[in-house]
XYZ file of C-alpha atoms in Angstrom:
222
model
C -193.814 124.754 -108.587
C -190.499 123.331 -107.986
C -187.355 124.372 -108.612
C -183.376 123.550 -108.733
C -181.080 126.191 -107.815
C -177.191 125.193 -108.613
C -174.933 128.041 -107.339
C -171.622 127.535 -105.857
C -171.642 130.761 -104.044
C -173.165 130.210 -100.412
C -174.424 134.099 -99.690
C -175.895 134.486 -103.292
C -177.455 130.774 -103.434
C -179.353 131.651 -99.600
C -180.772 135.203 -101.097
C -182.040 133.496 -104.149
C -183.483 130.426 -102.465
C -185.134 132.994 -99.881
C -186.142 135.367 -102.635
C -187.745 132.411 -104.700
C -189.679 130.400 -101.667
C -191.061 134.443 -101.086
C -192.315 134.166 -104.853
C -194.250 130.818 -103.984
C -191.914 128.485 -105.784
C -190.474 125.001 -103.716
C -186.414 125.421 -104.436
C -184.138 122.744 -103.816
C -180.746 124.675 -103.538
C -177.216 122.450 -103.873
C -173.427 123.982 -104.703
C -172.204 121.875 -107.201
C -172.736 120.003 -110.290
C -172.382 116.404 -109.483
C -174.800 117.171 -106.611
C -177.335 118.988 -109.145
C -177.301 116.279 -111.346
C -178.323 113.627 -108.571
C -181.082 116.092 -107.897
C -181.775 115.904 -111.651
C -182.143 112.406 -111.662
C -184.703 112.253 -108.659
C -187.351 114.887 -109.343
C -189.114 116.474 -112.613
C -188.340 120.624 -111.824
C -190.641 122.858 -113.701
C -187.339 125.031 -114.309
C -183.475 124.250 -113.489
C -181.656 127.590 -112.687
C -177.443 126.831 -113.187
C -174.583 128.202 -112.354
C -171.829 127.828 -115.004
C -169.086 127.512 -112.665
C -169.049 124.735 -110.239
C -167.060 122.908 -108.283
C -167.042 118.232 -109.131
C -168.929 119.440 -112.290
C -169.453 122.608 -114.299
C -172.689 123.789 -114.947
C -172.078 123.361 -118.252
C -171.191 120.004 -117.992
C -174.284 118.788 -116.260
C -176.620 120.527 -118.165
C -174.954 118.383 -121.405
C -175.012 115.313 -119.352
C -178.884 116.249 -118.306
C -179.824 116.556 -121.583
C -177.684 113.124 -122.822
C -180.235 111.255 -120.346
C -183.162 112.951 -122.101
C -183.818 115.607 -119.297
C -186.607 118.339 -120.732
C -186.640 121.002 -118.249
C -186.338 124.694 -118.893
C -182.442 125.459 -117.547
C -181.207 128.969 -116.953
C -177.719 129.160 -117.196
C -175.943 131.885 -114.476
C -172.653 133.080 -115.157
C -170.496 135.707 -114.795
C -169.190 135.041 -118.320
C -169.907 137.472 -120.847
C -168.518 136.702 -124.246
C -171.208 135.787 -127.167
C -169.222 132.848 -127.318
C -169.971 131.581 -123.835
C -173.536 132.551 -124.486
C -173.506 130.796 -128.060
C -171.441 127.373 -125.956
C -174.287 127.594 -123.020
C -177.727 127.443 -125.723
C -175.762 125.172 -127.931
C -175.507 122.641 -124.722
C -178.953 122.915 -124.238
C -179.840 125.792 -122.156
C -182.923 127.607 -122.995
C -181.834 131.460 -120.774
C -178.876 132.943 -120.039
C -178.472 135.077 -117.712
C -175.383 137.314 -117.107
C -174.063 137.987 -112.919
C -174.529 140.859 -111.653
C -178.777 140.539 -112.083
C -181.803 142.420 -111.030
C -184.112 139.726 -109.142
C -187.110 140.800 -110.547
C -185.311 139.885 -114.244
C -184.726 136.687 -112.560
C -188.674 135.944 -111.755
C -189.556 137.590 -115.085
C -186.971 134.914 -116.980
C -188.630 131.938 -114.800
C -192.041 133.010 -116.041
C -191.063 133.154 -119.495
C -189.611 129.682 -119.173
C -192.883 128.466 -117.573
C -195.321 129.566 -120.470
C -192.399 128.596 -122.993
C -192.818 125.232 -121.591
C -196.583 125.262 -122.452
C -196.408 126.549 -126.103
C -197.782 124.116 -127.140
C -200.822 123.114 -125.213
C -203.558 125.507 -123.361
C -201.216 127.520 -121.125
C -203.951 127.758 -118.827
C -204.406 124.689 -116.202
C -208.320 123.974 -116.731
C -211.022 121.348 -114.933
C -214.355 122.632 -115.305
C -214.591 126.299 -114.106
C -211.687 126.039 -112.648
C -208.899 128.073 -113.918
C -204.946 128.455 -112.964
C -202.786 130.428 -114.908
C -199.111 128.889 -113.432
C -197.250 132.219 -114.830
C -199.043 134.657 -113.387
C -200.521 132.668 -110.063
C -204.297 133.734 -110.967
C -206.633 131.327 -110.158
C -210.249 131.764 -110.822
C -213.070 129.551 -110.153
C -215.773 130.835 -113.019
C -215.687 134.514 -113.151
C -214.384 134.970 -109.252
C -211.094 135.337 -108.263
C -210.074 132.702 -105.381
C -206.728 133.937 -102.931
C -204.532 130.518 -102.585
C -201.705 129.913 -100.856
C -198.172 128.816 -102.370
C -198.790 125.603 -101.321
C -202.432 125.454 -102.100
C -201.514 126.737 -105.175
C -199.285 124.071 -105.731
C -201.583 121.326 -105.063
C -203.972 122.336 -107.404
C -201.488 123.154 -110.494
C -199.911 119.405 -109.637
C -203.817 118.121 -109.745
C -204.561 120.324 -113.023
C -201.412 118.711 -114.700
C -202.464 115.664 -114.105
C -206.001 115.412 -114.075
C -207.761 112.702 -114.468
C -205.199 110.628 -113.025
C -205.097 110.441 -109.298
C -201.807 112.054 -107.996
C -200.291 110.439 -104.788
C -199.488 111.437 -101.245
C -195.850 111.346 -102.448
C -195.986 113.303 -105.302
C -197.547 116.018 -104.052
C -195.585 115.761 -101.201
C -192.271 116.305 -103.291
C -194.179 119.207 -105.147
C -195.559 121.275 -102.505
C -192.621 120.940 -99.383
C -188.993 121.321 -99.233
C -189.373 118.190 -97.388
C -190.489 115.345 -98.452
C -191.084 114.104 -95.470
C -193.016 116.621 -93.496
C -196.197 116.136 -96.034
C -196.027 112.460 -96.000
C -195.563 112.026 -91.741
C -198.269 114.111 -91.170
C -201.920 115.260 -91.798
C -200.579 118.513 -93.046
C -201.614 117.292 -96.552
C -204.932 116.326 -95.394
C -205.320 119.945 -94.178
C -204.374 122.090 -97.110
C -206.488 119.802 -99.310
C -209.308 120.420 -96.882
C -209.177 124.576 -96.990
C -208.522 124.231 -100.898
C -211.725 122.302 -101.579
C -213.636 124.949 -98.981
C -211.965 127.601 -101.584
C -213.199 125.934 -104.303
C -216.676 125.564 -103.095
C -219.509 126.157 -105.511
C -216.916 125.070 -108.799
C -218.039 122.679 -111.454
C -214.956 120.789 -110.581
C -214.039 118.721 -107.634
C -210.948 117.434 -105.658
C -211.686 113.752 -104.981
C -209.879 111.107 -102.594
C -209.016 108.171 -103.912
C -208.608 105.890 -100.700
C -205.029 104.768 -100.330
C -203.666 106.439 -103.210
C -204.217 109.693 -103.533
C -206.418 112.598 -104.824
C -207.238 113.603 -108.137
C -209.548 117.152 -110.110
C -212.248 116.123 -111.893
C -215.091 118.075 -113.913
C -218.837 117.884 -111.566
């Protein structure tokens, strides 16, 4: 699961980015809004988590531009604002959370979650294929009745393959999805590996993780 953290504020962007990656989530951290919005523009972020005041551009006024280009993701708007009529300014814009500085991390996580299933109101808000089972709110994953123990980045394979399924998902993709580099999963086998103790974790399901030669790898029902 990725995630965009815009905060202007060095020592509070660092514990949230550490706080978050210790949660399981991929965060892409930048301190201002121009920058965000760049980052908006390159990836799809399951939630966008922004600060209202920034430096080249208010949080405020990327989240307006975001949403001008059509941009769909949950945002959570930070700020140490807190009039109703900053809150009331901040939904109108688009935001979908607002969260008021000084918080409690664990409200933090809790809001994230929240935005996640919101997200998936109105489908299944369970990731299915076969037996297999990932709830992406609460990290359970279950493989008939039995519980199976993934990794953040296993686990983010497989929800990235359960989104998608049955199309085939690239080397890239889930690159972008499960790394803060890019890079590192496409220059190496380290993709190759995960996949390898996922599918020995999902041994025995009605569902398997196939390669598609060149392209990628994609969940189907078995």
């Amino acid at each position: 699961m990725r995630l965009l953290i815009a905060e202007d504020d060095a020592a509070l962007r660092e514990v949230l980015v550490r706080g978050l990656r210790e949660n399981g989530y991929v965060v892409d951290a930048v301190g201002d809004g121009e920058t965000a919005l760049a980052y908006l523009s390159t990836y799809d972020y399951a939630v966008v988590v922004l600060d209202w005041r920034m430096p080249k551009l208010s949080g405020f006024q990327a989240l307006a531009k975001f949403r001008a280009r059509g941009g769909s993701a949950p945002v959570l708007m930070l700020t140490a604002l807190d009039r109703s009529a900053d809150r009331v300014a901040g939904l109108d814009q688009g935001a979908d959370d607002y969260l008021v500085k000084p918080f409690d991390f664990s409200e933090l996580l809790a809001r994230l979650r929240a935005l996640q299933r919101r997200r998936l109101t109105s489908r299944d808000p369970l990731l299915r294929c076969g037996d297999v089972v990932l709830d992406p709110a609460s990290y359970e994953t279950t493989v008939g009745d039995r519980p199976v123990v993934l990794t953040a980045t296993e686990r983010a394979i497989l929800e990235l393959l359960l989104r998608r399924t049955p199309a085939v998902v690239t080397r890239q993709s889930i690159a972008i999805h499960a790394w803060p580099s890019e890079a590192y999963g496409i220059s190496s086998n380290t993709i190759d590996v995960h996949l390898a103790r996922l599918r020995a974790k999902l041994a025995g399901a009605h569902a398997q993780v196939e390669t598609v030669r060149g392209v990628g790898y994609r969940i189907t029902p078995s």
